Short mmCIF file of the N, C-alpha and C atoms (twelve columns), coordinates in Angstrom:
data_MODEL
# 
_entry.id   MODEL 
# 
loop_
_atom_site.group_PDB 
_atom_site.id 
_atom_site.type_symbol 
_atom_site.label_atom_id 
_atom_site.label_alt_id 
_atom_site.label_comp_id 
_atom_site.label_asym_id 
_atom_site.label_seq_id 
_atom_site.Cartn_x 
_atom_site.Cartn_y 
_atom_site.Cartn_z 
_atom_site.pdbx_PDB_model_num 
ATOM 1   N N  . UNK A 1   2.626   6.594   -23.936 1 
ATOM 2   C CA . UNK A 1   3.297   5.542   -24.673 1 
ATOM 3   C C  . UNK A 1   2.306   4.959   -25.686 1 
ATOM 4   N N  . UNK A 2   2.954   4.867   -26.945 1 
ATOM 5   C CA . UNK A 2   1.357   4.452   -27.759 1 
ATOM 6   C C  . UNK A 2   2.041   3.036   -27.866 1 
ATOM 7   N N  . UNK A 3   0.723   2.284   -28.191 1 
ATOM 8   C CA . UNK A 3   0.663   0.903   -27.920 1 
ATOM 9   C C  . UNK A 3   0.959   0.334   -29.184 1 
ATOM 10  N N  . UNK A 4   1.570   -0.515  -29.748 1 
ATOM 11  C CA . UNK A 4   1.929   -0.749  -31.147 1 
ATOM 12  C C  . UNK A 4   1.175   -2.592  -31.563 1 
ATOM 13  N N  . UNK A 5   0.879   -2.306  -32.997 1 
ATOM 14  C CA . UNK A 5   -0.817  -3.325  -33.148 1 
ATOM 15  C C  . UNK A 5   -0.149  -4.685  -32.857 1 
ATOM 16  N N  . UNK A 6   -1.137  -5.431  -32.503 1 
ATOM 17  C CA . UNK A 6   -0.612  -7.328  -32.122 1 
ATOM 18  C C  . UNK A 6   -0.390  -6.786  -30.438 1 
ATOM 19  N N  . UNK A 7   -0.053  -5.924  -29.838 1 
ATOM 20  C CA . UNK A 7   0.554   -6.096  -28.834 1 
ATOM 21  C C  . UNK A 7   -0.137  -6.356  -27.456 1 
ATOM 22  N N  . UNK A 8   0.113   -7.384  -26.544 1 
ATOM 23  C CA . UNK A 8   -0.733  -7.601  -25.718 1 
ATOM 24  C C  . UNK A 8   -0.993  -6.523  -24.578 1 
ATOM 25  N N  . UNK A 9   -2.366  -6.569  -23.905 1 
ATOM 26  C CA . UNK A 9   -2.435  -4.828  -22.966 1 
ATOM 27  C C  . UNK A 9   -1.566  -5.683  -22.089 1 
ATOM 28  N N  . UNK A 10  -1.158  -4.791  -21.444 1 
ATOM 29  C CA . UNK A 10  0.314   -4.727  -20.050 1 
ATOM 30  C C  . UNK A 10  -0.563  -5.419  -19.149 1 
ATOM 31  N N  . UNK A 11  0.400   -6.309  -18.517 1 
ATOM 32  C CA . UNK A 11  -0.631  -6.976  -17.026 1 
ATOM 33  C C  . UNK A 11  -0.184  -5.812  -15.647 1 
ATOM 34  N N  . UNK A 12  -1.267  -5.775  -14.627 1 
ATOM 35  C CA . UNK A 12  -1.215  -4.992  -13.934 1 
ATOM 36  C C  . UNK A 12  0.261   -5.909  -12.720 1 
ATOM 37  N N  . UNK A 13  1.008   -5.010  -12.371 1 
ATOM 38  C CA . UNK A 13  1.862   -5.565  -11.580 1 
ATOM 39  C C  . UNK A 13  2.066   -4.953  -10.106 1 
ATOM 40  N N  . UNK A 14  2.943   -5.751  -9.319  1 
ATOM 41  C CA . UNK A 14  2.914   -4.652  -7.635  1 
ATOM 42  C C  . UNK A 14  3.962   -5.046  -7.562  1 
ATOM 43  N N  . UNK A 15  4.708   -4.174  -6.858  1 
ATOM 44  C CA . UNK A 15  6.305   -4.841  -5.851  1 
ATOM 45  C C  . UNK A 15  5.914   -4.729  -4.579  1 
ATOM 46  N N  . UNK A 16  6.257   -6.085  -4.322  1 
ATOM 47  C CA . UNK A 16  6.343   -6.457  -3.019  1 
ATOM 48  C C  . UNK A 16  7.551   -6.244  -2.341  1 
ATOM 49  N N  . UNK A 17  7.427   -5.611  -1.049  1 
ATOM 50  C CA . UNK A 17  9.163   -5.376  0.008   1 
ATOM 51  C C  . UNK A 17  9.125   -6.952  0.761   1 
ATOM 52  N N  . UNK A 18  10.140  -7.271  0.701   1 
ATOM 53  C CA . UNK A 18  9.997   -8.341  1.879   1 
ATOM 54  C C  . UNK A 18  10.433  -8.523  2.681   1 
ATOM 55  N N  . UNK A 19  10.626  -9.306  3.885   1 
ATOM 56  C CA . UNK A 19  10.997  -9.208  4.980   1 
ATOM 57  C C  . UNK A 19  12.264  -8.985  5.101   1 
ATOM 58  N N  . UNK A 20  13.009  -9.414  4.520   1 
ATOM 59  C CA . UNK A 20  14.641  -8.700  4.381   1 
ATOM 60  C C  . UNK A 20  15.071  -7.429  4.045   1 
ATOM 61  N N  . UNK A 21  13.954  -6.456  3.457   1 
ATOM 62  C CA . UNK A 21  13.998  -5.290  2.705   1 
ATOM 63  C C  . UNK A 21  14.026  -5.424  0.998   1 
ATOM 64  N N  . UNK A 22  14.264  -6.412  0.785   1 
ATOM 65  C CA . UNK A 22  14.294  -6.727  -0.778  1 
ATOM 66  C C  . UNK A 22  13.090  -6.135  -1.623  1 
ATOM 67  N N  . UNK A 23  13.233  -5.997  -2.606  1 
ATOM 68  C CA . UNK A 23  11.622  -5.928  -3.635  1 
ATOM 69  C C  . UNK A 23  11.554  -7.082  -4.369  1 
ATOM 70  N N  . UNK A 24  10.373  -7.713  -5.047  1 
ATOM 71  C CA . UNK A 24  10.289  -8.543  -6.202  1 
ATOM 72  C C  . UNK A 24  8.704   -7.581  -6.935  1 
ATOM 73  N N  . UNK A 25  9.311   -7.895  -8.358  1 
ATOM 74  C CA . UNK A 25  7.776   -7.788  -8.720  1 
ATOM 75  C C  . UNK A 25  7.169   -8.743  -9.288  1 
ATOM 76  N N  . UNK A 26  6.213   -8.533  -8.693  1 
ATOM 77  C CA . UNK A 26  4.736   -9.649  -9.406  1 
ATOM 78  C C  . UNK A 26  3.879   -9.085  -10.021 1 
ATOM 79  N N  . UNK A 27  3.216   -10.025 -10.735 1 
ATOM 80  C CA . UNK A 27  2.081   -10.169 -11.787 1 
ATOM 81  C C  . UNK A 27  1.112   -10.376 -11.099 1 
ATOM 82  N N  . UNK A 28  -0.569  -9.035  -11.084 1 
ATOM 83  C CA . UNK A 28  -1.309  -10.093 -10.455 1 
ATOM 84  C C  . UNK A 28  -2.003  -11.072 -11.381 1 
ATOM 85  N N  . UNK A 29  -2.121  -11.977 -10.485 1 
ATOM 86  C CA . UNK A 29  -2.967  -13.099 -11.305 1 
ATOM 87  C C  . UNK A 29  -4.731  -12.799 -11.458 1 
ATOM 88  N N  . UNK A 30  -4.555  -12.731 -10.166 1 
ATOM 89  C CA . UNK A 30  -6.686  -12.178 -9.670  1 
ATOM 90  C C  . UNK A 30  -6.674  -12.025 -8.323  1 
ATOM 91  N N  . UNK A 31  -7.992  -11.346 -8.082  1 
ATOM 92  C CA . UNK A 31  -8.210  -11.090 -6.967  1 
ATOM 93  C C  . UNK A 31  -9.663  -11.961 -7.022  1 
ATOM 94  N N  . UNK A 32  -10.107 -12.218 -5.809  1 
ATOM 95  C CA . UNK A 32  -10.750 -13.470 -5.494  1 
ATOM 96  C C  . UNK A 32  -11.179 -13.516 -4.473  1 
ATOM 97  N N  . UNK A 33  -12.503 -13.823 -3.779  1 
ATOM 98  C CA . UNK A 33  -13.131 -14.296 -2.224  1 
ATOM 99  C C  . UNK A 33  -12.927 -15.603 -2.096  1 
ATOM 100 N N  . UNK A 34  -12.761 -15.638 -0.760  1 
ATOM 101 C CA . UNK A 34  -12.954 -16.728 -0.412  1 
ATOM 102 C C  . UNK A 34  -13.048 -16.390 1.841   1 
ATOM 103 N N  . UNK A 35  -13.934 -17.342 2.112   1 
ATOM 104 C CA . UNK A 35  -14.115 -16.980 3.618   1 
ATOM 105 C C  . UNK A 35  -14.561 -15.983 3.800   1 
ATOM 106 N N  . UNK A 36  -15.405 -15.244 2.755   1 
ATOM 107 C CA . UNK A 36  -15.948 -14.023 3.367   1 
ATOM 108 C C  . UNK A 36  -15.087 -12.631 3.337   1 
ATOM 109 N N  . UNK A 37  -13.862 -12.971 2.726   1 
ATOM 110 C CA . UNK A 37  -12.972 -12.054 2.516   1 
ATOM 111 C C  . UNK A 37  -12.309 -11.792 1.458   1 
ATOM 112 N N  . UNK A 38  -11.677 -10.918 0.591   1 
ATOM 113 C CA . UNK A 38  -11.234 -11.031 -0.432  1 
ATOM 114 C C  . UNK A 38  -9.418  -11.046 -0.757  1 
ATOM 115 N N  . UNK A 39  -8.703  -11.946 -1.105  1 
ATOM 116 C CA . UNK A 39  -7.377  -12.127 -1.684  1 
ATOM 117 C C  . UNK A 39  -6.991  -11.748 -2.915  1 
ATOM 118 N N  . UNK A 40  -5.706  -11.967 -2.997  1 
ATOM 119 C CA . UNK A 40  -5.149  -11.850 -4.197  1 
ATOM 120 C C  . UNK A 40  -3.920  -12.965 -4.714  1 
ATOM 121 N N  . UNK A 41  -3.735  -13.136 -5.585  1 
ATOM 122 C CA . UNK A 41  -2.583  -13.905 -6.017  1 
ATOM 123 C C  . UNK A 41  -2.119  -13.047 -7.183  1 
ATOM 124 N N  . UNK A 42  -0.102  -13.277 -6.652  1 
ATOM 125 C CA . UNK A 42  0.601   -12.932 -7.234  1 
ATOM 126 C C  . UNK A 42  1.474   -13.519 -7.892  1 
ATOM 127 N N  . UNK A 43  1.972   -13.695 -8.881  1 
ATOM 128 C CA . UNK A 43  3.351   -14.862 -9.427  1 
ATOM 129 C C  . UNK A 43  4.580   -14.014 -9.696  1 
ATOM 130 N N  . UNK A 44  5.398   -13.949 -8.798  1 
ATOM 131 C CA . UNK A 44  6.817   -13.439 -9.714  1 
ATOM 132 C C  . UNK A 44  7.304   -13.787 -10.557 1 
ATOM 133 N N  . UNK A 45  8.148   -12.421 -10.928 1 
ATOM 134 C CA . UNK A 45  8.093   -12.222 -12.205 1 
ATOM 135 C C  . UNK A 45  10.180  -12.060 -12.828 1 
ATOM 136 N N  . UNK A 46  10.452  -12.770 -11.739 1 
ATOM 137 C CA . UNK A 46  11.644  -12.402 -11.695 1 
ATOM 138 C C  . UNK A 46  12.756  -13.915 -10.956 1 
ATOM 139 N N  . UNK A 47  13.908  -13.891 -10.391 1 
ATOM 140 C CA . UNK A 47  14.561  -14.817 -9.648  1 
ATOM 141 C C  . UNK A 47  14.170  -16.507 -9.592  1 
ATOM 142 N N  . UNK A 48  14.346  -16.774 -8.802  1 
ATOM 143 C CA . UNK A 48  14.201  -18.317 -8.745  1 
ATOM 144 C C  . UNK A 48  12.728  -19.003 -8.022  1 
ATOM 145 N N  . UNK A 49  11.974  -17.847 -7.795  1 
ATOM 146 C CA . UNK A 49  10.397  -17.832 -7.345  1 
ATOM 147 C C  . UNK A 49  10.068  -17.639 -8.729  1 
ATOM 148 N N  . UNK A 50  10.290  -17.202 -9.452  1 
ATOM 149 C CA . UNK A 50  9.515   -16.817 -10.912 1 
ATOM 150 C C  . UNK A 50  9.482   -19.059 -11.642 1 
ATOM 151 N N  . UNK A 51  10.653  -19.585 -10.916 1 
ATOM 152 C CA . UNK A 51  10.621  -20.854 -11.715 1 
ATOM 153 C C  . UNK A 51  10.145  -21.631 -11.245 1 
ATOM 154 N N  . UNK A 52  9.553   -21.646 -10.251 1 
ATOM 155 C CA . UNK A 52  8.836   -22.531 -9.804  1 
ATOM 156 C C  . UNK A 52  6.981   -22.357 -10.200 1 
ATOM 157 N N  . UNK A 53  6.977   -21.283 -10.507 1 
ATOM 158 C CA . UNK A 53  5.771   -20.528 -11.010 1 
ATOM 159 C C  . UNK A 53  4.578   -20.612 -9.502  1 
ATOM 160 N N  . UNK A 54  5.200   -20.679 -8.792  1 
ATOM 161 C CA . UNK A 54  4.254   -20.722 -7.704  1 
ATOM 162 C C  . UNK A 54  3.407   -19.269 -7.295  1 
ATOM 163 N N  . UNK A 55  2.170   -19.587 -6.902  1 
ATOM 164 C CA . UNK A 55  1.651   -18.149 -7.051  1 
ATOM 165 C C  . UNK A 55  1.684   -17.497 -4.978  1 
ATOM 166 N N  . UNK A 56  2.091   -16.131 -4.958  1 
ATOM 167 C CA . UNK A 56  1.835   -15.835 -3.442  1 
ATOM 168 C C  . UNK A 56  -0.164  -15.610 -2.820  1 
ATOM 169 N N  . UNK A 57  0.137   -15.957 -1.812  1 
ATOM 170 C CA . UNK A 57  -1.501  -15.491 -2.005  1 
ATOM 171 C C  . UNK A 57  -1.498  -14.587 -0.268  1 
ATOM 172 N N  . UNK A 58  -2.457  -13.661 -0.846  1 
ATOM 173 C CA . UNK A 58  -2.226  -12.525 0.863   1 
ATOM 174 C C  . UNK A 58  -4.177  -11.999 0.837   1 
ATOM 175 N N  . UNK A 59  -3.785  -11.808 1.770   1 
ATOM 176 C CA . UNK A 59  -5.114  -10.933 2.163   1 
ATOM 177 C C  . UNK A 59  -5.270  -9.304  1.176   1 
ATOM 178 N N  . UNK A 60  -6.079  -9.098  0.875   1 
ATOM 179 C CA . UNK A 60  -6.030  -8.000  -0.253  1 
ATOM 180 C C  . UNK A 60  -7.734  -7.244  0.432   1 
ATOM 181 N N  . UNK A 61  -7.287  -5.865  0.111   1 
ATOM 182 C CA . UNK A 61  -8.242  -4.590  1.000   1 
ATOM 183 C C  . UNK A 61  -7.781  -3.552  0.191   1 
ATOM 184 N N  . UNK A 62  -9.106  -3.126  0.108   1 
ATOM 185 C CA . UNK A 62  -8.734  -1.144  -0.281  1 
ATOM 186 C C  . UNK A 62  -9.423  -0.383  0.819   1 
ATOM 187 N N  . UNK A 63  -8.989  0.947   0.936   1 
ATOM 188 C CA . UNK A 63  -9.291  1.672   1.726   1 
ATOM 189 C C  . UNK A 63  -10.300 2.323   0.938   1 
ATOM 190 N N  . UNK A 64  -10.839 3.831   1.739   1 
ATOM 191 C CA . UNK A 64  -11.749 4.335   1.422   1 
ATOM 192 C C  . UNK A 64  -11.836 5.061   -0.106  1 
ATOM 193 N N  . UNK A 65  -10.242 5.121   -0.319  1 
ATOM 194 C CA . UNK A 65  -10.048 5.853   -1.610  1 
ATOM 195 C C  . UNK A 65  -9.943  5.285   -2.796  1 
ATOM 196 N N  . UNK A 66  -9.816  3.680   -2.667  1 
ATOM 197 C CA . UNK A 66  -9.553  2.719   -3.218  1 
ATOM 198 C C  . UNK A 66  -8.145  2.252   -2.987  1 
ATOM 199 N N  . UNK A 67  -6.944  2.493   -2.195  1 
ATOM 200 C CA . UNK A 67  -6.178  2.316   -2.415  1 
ATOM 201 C C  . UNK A 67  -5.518  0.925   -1.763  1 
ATOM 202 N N  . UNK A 68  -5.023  0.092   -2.794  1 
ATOM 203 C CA . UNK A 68  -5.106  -1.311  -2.305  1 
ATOM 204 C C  . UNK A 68  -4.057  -0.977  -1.147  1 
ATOM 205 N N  . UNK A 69  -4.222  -2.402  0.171   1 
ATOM 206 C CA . UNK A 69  -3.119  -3.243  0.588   1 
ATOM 207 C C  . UNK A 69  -3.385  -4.525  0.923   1 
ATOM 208 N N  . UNK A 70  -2.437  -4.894  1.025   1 
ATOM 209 C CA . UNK A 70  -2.012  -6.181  0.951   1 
ATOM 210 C C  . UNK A 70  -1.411  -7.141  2.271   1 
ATOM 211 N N  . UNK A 71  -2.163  -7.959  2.863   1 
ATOM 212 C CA . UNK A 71  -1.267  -8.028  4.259   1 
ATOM 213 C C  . UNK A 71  -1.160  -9.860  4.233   1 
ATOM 214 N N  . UNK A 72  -0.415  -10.635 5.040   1 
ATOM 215 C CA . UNK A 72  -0.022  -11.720 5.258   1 
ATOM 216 C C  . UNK A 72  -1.519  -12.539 5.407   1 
ATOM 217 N N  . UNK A 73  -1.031  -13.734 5.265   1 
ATOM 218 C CA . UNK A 73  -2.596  -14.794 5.806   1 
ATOM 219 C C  . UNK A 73  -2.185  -14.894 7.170   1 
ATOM 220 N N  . UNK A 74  -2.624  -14.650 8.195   1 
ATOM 221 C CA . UNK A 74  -2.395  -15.309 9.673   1 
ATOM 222 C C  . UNK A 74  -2.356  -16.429 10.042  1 
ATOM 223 N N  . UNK A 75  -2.913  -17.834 9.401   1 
ATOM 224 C CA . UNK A 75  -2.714  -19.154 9.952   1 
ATOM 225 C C  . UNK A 75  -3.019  -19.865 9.297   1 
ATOM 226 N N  . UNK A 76  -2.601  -21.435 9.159   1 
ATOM 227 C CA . UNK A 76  -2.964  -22.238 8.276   1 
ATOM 228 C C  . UNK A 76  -4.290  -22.687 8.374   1 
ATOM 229 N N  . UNK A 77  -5.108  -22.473 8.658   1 
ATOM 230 C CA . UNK A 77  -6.367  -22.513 8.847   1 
ATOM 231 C C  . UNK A 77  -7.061  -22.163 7.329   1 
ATOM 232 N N  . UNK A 78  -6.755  -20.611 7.475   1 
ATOM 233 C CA . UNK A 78  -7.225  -19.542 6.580   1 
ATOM 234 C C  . UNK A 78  -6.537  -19.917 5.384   1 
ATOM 235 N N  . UNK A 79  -4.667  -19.994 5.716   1 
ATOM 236 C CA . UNK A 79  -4.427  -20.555 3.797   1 
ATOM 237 C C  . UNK A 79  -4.871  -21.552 3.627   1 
ATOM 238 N N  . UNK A 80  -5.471  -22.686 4.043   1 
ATOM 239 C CA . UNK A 80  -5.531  -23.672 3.124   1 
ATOM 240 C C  . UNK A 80  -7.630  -23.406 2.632   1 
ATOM 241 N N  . UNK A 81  -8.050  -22.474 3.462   1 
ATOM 242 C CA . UNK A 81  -9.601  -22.008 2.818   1 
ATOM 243 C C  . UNK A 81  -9.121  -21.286 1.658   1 
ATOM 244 N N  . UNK A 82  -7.883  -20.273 1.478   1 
ATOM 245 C CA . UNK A 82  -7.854  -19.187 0.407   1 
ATOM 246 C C  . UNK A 82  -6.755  -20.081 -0.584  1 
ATOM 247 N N  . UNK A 83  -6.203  -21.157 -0.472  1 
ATOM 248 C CA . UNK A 83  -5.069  -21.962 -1.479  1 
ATOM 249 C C  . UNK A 83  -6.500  -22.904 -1.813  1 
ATOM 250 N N  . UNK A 84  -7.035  -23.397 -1.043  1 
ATOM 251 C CA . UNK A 84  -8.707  -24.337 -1.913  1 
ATOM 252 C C  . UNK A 84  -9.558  -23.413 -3.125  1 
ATOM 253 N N  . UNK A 85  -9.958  -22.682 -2.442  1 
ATOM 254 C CA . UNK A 85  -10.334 -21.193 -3.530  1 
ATOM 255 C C  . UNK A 85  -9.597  -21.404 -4.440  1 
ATOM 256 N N  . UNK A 86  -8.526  -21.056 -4.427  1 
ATOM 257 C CA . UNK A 86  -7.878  -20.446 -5.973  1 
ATOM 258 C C  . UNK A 86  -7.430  -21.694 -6.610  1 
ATOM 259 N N  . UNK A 87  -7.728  -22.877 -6.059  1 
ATOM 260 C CA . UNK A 87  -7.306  -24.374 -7.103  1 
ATOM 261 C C  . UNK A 87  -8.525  -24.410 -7.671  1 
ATOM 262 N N  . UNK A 88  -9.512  -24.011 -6.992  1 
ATOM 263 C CA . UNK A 88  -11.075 -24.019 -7.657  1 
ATOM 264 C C  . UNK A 88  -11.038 -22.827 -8.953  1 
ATOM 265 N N  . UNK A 89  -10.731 -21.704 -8.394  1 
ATOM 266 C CA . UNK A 89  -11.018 -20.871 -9.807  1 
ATOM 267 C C  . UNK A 89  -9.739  -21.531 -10.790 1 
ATOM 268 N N  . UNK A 90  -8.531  -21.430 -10.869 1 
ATOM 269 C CA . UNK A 90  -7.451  -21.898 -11.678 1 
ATOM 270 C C  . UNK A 90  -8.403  -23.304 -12.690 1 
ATOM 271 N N  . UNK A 91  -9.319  -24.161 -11.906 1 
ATOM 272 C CA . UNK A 91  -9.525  -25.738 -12.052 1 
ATOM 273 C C  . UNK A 91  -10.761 -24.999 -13.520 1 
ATOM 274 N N  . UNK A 92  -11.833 -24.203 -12.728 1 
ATOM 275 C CA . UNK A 92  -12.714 -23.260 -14.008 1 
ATOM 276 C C  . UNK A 92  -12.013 -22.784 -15.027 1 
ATOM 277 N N  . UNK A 93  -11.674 -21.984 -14.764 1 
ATOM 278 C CA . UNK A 93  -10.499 -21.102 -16.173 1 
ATOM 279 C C  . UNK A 93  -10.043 -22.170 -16.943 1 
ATOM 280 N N  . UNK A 94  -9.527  -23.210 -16.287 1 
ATOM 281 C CA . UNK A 94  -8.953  -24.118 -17.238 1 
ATOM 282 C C  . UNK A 94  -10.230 -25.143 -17.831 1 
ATOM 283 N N  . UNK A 95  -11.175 -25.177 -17.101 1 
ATOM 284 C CA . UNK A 95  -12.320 -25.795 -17.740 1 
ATOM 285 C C  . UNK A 95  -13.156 -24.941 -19.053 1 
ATOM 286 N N  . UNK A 96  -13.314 -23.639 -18.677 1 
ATOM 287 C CA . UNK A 96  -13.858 -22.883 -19.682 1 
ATOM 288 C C  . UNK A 96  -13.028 -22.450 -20.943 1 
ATOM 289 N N  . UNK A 97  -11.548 -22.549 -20.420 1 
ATOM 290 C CA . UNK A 97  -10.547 -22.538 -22.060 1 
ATOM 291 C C  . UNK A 97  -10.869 -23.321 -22.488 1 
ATOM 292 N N  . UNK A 98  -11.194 -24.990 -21.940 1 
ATOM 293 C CA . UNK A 98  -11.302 -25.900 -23.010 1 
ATOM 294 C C  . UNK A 98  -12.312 -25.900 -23.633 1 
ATOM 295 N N  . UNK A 99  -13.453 -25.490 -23.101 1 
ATOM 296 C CA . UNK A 99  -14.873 -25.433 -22.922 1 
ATOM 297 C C  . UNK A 99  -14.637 -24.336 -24.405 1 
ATOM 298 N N  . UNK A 100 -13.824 -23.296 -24.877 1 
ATOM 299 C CA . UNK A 100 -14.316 -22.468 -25.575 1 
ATOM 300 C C  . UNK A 100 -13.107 -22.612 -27.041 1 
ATOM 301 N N  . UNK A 101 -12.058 -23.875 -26.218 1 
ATOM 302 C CA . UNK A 101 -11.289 -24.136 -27.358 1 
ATOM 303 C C  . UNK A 101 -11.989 -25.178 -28.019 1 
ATOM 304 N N  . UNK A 102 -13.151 -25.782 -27.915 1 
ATOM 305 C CA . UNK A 102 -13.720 -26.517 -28.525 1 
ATOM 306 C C  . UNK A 102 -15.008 -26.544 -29.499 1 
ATOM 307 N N  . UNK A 103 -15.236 -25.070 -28.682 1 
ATOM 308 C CA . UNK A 103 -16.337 -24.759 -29.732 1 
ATOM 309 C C  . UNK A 103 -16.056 -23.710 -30.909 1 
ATOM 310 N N  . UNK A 104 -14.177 -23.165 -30.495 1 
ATOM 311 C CA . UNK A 104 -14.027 -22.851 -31.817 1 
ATOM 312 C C  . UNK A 104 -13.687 -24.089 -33.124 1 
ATOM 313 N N  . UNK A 105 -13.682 -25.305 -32.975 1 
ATOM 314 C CA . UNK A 105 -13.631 -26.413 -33.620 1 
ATOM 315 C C  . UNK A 105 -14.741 -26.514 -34.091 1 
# 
């Protein structure tokens, strides 16, 4: 597919099955440590989860070949170490946009 000029590169995406059998797809946002382990956050990209813009966040692993998966957080313990994390990076990103929208001024 050739890429046509102005156009932004494609964000990497996954479908998720969910517990009903359904799919959604998401956008990832990033992948990220936190606790010694590494996550991911996703935002759908679709339905009435897409409007709330809320992001999913799961445990994220590759195997030996690289091939990701993706599994549940086990307890609120752990989400609120891996939902602290990612208010921290989200809180940077948004510090360093401003940080770099200002020195194009």
């Amino acid at each position: 597919m050739a890429k046509r000029q102005n156009e932004e590169p494609e964000e990497m995406t996954v479908t998720l099955t969910l517990d009903d059998g359904s799919t959604m797809e998401c956008v990832v946002l990033t992948i990220f440590e936190a606790g010694g382990r590494d996550y991911i956050a996703l935002l759908p990209m679709e339905g009435a989860e897409e409007e709330t813009g809320e992001a999913y966040l799961y445990r994220y692993e590759e195997d030996e070949e690289g091939n990701p998966s993706l599994d549940n957080i086990g307890d609120d313990e752990e989400y609120e170490i891996v939902a602290d994390a990612f208010d921290e990076l989200l809180d940077e990103q948004e510090y360093d946009e401003l940080v770099s929208e200002d020195e194009l001024e």
